[in-house]
Coordinates of N, CA, C and O in Angstrom, one line a residue:
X633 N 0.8 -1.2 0.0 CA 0.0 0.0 0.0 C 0.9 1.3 0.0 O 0.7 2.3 -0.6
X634 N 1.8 0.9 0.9 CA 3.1 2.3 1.0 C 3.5 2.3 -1.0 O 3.7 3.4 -1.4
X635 N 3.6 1.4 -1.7 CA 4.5 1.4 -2.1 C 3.6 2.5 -3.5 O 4.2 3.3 -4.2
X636 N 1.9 2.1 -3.6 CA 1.1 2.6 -4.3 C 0.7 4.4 -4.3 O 0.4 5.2 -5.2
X637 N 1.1 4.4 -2.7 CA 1.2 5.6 -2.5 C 2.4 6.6 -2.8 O 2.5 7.8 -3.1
X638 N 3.0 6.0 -2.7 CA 4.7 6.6 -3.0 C 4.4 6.9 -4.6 O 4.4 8.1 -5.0
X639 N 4.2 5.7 -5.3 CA 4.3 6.4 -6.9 C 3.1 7.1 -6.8 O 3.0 7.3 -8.0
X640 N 2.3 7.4 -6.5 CA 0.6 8.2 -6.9 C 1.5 9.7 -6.9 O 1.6 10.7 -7.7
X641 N 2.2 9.5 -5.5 CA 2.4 11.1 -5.4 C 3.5 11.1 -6.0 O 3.7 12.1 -6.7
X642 N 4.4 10.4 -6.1 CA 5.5 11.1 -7.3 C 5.3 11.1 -8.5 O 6.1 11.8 -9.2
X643 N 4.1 10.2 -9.2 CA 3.6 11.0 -10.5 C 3.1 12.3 -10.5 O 3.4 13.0 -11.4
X644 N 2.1 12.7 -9.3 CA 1.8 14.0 -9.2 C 2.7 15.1 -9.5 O 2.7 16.0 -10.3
X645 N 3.7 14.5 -8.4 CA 4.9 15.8 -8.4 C 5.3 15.7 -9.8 O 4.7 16.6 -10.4
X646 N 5.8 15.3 -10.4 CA 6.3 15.0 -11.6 C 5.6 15.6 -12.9 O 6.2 16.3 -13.7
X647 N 4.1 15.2 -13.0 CA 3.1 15.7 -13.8 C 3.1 17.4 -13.4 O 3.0 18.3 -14.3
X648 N 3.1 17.7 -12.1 CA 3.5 19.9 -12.2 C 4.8 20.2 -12.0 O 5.2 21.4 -11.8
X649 N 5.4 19.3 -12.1 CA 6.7 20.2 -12.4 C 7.0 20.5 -13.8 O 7.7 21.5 -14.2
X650 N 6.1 19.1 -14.9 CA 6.4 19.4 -15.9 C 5.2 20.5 -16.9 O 5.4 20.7 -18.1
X651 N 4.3 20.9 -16.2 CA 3.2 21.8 -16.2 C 3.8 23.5 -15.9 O 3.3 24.6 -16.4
X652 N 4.9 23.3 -15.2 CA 5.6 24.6 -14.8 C 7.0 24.7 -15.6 O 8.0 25.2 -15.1
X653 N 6.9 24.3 -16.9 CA 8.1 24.2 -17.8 C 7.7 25.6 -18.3 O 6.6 25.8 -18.6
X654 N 8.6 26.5 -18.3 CA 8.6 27.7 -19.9 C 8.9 27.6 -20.9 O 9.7 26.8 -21.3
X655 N 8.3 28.6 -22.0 CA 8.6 27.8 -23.0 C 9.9 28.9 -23.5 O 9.8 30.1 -23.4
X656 N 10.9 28.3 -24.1 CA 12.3 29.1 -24.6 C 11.6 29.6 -25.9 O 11.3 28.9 -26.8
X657 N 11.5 30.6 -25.9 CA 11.4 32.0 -27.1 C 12.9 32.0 -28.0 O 12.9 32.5 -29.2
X658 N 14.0 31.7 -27.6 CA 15.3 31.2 -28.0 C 14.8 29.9 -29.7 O 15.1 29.7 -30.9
X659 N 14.3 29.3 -28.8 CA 13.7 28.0 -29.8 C 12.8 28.1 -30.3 O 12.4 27.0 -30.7
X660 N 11.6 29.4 -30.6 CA 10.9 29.2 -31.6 C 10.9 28.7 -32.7 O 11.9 29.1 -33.4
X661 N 10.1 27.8 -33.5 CA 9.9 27.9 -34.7 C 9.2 29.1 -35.4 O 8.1 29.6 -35.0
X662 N 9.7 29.5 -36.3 CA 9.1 30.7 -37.1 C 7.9 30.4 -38.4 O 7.1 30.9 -39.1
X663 N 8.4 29.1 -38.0 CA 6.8 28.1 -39.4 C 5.6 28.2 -38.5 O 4.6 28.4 -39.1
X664 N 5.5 28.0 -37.4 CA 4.3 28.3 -36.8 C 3.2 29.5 -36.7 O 3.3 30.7 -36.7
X665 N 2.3 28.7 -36.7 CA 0.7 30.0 -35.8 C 1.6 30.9 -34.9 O 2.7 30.6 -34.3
X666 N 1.0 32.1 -34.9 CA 1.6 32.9 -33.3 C 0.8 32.3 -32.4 O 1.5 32.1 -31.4
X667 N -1.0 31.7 -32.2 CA -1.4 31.2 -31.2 C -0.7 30.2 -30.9 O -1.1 29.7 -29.8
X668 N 0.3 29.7 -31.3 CA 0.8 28.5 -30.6 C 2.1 29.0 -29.8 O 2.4 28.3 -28.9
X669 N 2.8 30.0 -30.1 CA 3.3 30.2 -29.1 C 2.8 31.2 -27.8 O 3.2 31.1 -26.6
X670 N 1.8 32.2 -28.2 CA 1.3 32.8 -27.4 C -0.2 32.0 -26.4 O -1.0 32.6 -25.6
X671 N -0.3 30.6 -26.6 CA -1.1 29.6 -26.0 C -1.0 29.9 -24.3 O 0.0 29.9 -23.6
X672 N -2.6 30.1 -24.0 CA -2.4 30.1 -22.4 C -1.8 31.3 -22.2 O -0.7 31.2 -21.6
X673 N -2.0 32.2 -22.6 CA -1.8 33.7 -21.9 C -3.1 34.6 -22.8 O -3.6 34.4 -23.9
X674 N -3.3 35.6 -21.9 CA -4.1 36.7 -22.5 C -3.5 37.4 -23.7 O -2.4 37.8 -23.4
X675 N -3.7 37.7 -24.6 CA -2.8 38.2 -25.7 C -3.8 39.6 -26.6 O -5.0 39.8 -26.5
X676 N -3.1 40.1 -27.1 CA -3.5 41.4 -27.9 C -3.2 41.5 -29.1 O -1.9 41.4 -29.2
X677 N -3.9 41.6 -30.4 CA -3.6 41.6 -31.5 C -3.8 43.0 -32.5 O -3.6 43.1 -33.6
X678 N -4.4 43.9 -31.5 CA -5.0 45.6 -32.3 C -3.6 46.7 -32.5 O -3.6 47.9 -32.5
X679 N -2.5 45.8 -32.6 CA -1.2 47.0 -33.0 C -0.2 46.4 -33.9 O 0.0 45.2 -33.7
X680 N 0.6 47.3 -35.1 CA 1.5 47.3 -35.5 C 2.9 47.6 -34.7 O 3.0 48.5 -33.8
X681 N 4.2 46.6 -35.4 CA 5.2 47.1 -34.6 C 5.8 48.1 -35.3 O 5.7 48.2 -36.5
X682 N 6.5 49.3 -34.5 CA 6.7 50.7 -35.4 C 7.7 50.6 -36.5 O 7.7 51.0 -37.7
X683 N 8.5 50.0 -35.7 CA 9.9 49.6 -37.1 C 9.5 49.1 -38.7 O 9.6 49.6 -39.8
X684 N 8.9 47.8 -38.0 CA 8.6 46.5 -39.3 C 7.6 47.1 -39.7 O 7.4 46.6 -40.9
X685 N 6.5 48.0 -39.5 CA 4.8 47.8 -39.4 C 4.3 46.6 -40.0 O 3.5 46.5 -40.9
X686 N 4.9 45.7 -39.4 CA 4.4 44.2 -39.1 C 3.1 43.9 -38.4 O 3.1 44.5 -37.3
X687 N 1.8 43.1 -38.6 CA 0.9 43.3 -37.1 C 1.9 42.5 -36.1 O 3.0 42.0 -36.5
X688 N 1.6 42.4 -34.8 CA 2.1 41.9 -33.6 C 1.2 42.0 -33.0 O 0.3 42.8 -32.9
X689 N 1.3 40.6 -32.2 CA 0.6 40.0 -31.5 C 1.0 39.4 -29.8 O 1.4 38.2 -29.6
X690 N 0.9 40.4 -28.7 CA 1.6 40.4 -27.5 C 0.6 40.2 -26.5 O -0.6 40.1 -26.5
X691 N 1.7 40.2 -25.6 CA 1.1 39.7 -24.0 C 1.7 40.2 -23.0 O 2.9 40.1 -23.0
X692 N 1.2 40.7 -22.1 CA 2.2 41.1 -20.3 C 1.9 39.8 -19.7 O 1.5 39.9 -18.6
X693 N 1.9 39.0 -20.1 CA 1.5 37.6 -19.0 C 2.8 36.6 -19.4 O 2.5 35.5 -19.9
X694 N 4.3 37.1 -19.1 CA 5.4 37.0 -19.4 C 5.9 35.8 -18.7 O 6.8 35.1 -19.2
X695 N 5.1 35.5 -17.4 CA 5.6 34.6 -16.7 C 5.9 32.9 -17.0 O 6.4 32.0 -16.3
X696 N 5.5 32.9 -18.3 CA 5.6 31.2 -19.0 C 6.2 31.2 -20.2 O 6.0 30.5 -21.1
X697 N 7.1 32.4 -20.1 CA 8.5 32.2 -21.1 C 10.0 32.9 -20.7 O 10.5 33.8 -20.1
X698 N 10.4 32.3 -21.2 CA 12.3 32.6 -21.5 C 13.0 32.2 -22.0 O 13.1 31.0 -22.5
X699 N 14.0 33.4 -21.8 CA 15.2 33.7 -23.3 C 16.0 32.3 -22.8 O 15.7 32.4 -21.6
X700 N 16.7 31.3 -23.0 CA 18.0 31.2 -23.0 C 18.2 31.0 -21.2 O 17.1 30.5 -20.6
X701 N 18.9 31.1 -20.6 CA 18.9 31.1 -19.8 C 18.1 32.1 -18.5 O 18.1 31.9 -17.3
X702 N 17.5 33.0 -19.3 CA 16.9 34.2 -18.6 C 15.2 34.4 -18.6 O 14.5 34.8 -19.5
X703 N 14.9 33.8 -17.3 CA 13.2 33.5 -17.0 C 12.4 34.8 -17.0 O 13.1 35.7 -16.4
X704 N 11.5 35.1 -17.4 CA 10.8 36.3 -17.3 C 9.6 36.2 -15.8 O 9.1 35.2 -15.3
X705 N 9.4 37.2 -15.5 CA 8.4 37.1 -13.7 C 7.3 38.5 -14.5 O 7.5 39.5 -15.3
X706 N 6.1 38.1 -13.9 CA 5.0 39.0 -14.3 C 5.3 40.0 -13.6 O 5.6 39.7 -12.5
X707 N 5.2 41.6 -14.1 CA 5.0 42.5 -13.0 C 4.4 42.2 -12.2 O 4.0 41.1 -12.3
X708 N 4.0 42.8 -11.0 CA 3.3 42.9 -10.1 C 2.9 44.2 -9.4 O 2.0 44.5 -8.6
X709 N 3.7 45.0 -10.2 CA 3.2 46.4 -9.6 C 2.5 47.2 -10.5 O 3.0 47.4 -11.6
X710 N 1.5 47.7 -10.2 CA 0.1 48.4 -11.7 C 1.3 49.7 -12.2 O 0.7 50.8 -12.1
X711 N 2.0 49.8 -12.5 CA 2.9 50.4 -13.5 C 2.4 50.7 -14.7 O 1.3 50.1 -14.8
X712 N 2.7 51.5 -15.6 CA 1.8 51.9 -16.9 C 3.0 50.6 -17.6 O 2.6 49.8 -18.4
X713 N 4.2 50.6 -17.2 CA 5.2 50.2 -18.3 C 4.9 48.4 -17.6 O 4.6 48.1 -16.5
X714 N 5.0 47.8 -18.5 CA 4.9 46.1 -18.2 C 5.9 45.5 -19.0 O 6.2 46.0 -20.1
X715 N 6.6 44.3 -18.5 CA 7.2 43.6 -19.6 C 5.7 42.6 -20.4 O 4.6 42.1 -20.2
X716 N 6.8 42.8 -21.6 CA 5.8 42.2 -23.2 C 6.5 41.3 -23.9 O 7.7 41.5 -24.2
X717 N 5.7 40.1 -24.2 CA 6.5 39.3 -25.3 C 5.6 39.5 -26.5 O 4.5 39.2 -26.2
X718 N 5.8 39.9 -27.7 CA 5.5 40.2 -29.0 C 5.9 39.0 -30.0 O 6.9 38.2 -30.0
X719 N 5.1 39.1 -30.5 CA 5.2 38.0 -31.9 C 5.0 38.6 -33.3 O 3.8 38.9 -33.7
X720 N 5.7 38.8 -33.7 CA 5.8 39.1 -35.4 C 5.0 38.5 -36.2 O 5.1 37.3 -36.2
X721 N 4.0 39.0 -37.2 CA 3.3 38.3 -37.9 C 3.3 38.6 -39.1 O 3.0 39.8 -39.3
X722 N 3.7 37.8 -40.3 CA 3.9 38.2 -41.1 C 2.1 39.2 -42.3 O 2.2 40.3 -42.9
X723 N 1.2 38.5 -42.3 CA -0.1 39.1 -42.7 C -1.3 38.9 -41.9 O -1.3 38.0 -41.1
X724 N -2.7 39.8 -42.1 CA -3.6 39.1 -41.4 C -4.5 38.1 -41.7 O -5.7 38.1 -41.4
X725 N -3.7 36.9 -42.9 CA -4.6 35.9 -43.3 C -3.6 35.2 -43.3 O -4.3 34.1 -43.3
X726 N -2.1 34.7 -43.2 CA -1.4 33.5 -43.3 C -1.4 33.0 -41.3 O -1.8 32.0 -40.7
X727 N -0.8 34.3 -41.0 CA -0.4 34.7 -39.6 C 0.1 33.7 -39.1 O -0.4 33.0 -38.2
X728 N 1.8 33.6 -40.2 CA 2.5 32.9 -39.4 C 3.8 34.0 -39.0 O 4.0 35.1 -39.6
X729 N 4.5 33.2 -37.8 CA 5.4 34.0 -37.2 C 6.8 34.3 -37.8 O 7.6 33.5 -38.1
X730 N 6.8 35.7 -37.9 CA 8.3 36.4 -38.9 C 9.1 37.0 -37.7 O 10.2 37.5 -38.2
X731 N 9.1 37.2 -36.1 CA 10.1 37.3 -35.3 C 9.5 37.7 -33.9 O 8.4 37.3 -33.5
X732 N 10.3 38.3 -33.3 CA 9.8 38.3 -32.0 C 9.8 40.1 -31.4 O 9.9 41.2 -32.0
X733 N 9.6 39.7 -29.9 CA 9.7 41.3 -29.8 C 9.6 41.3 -28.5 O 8.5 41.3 -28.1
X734 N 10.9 41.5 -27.5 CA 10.6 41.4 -26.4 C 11.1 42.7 -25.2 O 12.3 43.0 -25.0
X735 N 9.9 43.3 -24.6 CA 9.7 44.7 -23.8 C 10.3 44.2 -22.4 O 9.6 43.4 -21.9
X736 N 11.3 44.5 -21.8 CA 11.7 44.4 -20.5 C 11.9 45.6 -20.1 O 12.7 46.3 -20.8
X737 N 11.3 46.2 -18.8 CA 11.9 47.7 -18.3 C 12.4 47.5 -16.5 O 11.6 47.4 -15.6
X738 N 13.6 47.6 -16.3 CA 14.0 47.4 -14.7 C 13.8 48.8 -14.1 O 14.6 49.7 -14.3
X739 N 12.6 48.9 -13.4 CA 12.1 49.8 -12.7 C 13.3 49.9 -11.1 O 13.9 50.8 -10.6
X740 N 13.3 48.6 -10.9 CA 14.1 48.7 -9.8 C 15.4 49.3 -9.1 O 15.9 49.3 -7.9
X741 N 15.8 49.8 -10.5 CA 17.5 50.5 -10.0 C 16.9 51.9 -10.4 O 16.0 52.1 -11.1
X742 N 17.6 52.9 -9.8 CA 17.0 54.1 -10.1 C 18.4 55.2 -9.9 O 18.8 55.3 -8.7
X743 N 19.0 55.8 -10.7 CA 20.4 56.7 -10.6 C 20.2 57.8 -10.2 O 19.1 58.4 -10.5
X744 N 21.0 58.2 -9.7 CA 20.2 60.0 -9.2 C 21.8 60.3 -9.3 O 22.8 59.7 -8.9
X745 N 21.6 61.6 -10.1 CA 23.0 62.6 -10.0 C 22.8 63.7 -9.2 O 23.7 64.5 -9.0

């Protein structure tokens, strides 16, 4: 019975740890939907990016992606500025993904001369 219990809960544990994976923005595929990488977050699609005037298609709900070795954390403080992960789209009928676009602002250090 110990022994039924032992694996119940270490599949558990196992099953959210792999639930709490991020996804590396590093490793996009660029053949893809943008909903597939912007999947399970709130996202926005009513803006061009200024450079490309590409549409783009973003989110402040940053917390289920990162660069490379570098995890992104949701704001938490109602700031006007938010970090954004952006997705490049190439038209609004193929809308597959042509690059990325990523907003980080460190509020936290502040210089005073």
């Amino acid at each position: 019975m110990k022994k039924v219990i032992l694996m119940l809960l270490s599949f558990v544990v196992m099953n959210s740890c792999n639930s709490q994976q991020k996804m590396d923005l590093e490793k996009v595929e660029f053949t893809k939907d943008y909903k597939e990488i912007l999947k399970n977050t709130k996202f926005q699609t009513d803006a061009r990016e200024i450079v490309t005037t590409l549409p783009i298609a973003y989110t402040k709900d940053v917390g289920g992606y990162k660069f490379g070795t570098v995890s992104f954390v949701n704001n938490a403080s109602t700031s006007a500025k938010s970090p954004t992960v952006g997705v490049l789209i190439n038209n609004s009928t193929e809308r597959i993904t042509k690059g990325l676009k990523i907003e980080i602002e460190d509020t936290s250090t502040v210089i005073v001369f």
